[in-house]
Amino acid sequence: MSAENVDRRGMITKTAGVLGGVFAGAQAANADGAVSLATMARSRGIYGTRVADLAGAVEKGDFEAVLAEKNAFVLFNNSNNRPKNKEEKKVNAVKQEAVLAAAAKGDKAALKAAYADYIKTASLPNPVYKGRDADYSQGYSNDYDWKARTNRGTIYVR
């Protein structure tokens, strides 16, 4: 017994037809990782903490420290990419520019006012566990969590 006689051209035509049918229903990939709640929480935790930690530098008038953390401001603001957060992102971007402009000018009073306004609008700082709460809390569960190896990541050890 033998298979039916099919020439090479016929085999390729049939194969292409089958593959075309299989992939006809396939859709393009939709990469929306930048707008997931997990990545927003990660960004808020990492970059929001860096922005909130500038309070001491703002109080002292350390303009270089504020300007050095420009990327933290930008990355924090860009974490609000969900459609319902677009207006909040625009407001924070304007206030971020005010903070950085005051730091660039060297105006301590304007920097304090702009930074306080930015912190209020951005709902920072996120509270960090301190004292007994830090000793008896579970801050992260694996090494891939954004809180690992930060002051927000605590592990209760018996």
Coordinates of C-alpha atoms in Angstrom, one line a residue:
M1 CA 0.0 0.0 0.0
S2 CA 1.2 3.5 -0.7
A3 CA 0.1 7.0 -0.1
E4 CA -1.8 8.8 -2.8
N5 CA 0.4 10.4 -5.3
V6 CA 0.9 14.1 -4.4
D7 CA 3.5 16.2 -6.0
R8 CA 5.6 18.8 -4.1
R9 CA 3.6 21.8 -5.3
G10 CA 0.3 20.2 -4.2
M11 CA 1.7 19.4 -0.7
I12 CA 3.0 23.0 -0.2
T13 CA -0.4 24.4 -1.4
K14 CA -2.3 22.2 1.1
T15 CA 0.1 23.0 3.9
A16 CA -0.2 26.8 3.2
G17 CA -4.0 26.5 3.2
V18 CA -4.1 24.8 6.5
L19 CA -1.7 27.2 8.2
G20 CA -3.6 30.2 6.7
G21 CA -6.8 28.8 8.2
V22 CA -5.1 28.3 11.6
F23 CA -3.6 31.7 11.8
A24 CA -6.5 33.6 10.3
G25 CA -8.2 33.8 13.7
A26 CA -5.0 34.9 15.5
Q27 CA -4.9 38.5 16.8
A28 CA -2.0 40.8 17.4
A29 CA -0.5 40.7 20.9
N30 CA -1.7 43.4 23.3
A31 CA 1.1 44.4 25.7
D32 CA -0.6 46.3 28.5
G33 CA 1.8 45.5 31.3
A34 CA 2.5 49.2 32.0
V35 CA -1.1 49.7 33.1
S36 CA -1.6 46.7 35.4
L37 CA -2.3 47.4 39.0
A38 CA 0.8 45.4 40.0
T39 CA 3.2 47.5 38.0
M40 CA 1.5 50.7 39.2
A41 CA 1.9 49.5 42.8
R42 CA 5.5 48.6 42.2
S43 CA 6.2 52.0 40.7
R44 CA 4.4 53.8 43.4
G45 CA 6.3 51.8 46.0
I46 CA 9.8 52.2 44.5
Y47 CA 9.7 55.7 43.0
G48 CA 7.1 57.2 45.3
T49 CA 9.3 56.3 48.2
R50 CA 12.3 58.0 46.5
V51 CA 10.2 61.1 46.0
A52 CA 8.9 61.1 49.6
D53 CA 12.4 60.6 51.0
L54 CA 13.4 63.9 49.5
A55 CA 11.5 65.7 52.3
G56 CA 14.7 66.2 54.3
A57 CA 16.6 67.5 51.3
V58 CA 13.8 70.0 50.5
E59 CA 13.7 71.2 54.1
K60 CA 17.5 71.8 54.1
G61 CA 17.4 73.4 50.6
D62 CA 19.5 70.7 49.0
F63 CA 18.7 71.5 45.4
E64 CA 21.2 69.1 43.9
A65 CA 19.6 66.1 45.7
V66 CA 16.2 67.1 44.3
L67 CA 17.5 67.5 40.8
A68 CA 19.3 64.2 41.1
E69 CA 16.0 62.4 41.7
K70 CA 14.4 63.9 38.6
N71 CA 14.0 60.4 37.2
A72 CA 12.1 59.2 40.2
F73 CA 9.6 62.0 39.7
V74 CA 9.2 61.1 36.0
L75 CA 8.9 57.4 36.6
F76 CA 6.5 57.9 39.4
N77 CA 4.3 60.1 37.2
N78 CA 4.4 57.7 34.3
S79 CA 3.1 54.8 36.5
N80 CA -0.3 56.4 36.3
N81 CA -1.1 55.3 32.7
R82 CA -4.5 53.9 33.3
P83 CA -7.2 55.8 31.4
K84 CA -9.0 56.9 34.5
N85 CA -5.7 58.3 35.9
K86 CA -4.8 60.5 32.9
E87 CA -6.0 63.7 34.6
E88 CA -4.1 62.9 37.8
K89 CA -1.0 62.2 35.7
K90 CA -1.3 65.6 34.0
V91 CA -1.7 67.5 37.3
N92 CA 1.2 65.6 38.8
A93 CA 3.4 66.4 35.7
V94 CA 2.7 70.1 36.0
K95 CA 3.5 70.1 39.8
Q96 CA 6.6 68.0 39.1
E97 CA 7.8 70.6 36.7
A98 CA 7.2 73.3 39.3
V99 CA 9.3 71.4 41.9
L100 CA 12.2 70.8 39.4
A101 CA 12.0 74.4 38.2
A102 CA 12.2 75.8 41.8
A103 CA 15.2 73.4 42.5
A104 CA 16.9 74.6 39.3
K105 CA 16.5 78.3 40.2
G106 CA 17.7 77.7 43.7
D107 CA 14.5 79.2 45.3
K108 CA 14.2 77.4 48.7
A109 CA 10.7 78.9 49.5
A110 CA 9.3 78.0 46.1
L111 CA 10.8 74.5 46.4
K112 CA 9.2 73.9 49.7
A113 CA 5.8 75.1 48.6
A114 CA 5.9 73.2 45.3
Y115 CA 7.1 70.0 46.9
A116 CA 4.4 70.1 49.6
D117 CA 1.8 70.6 46.9
Y118 CA 3.1 67.7 44.9
I119 CA 3.2 65.4 47.9
K120 CA -0.3 66.3 48.8
T121 CA -1.6 65.7 45.2
A122 CA 0.3 62.5 44.7
S123 CA -0.8 61.1 48.1
L124 CA 2.7 60.5 49.4
P125 CA 4.4 59.3 51.5
N126 CA 3.3 55.7 51.8
P127 CA 3.7 54.9 55.5
V128 CA 6.5 52.5 56.4
Y129 CA 6.2 50.0 59.2
K130 CA 8.2 51.2 62.2
G131 CA 9.1 49.7 65.6
R132 CA 7.2 46.7 66.8
D133 CA 5.0 46.7 63.6
A134 CA 8.1 46.2 61.5
D135 CA 9.3 43.3 63.7
Y136 CA 6.0 41.5 63.5
S137 CA 4.9 42.0 59.9
Q138 CA 5.3 40.2 56.6
G139 CA 6.4 42.8 54.1
Y140 CA 7.2 40.5 51.2
S141 CA 7.0 36.8 50.4
N142 CA 9.7 36.2 47.7
D143 CA 12.8 37.9 46.3
Y144 CA 11.0 39.1 43.3
D145 CA 8.7 41.3 45.3
W146 CA 9.5 45.0 44.9
K147 CA 9.6 45.4 48.7
A148 CA 12.5 42.9 49.1
R149 CA 15.7 44.5 50.3
T150 CA 14.0 47.8 51.1
N151 CA 12.8 49.4 54.3
R152 CA 9.3 48.4 53.3
G153 CA 10.2 44.7 53.1
T154 CA 10.2 43.1 56.5
I155 CA 10.1 39.4 57.3
Y156 CA 8.8 38.1 60.6
V157 CA 11.3 35.5 62.0
R158 CA 10.4 33.5 65.0

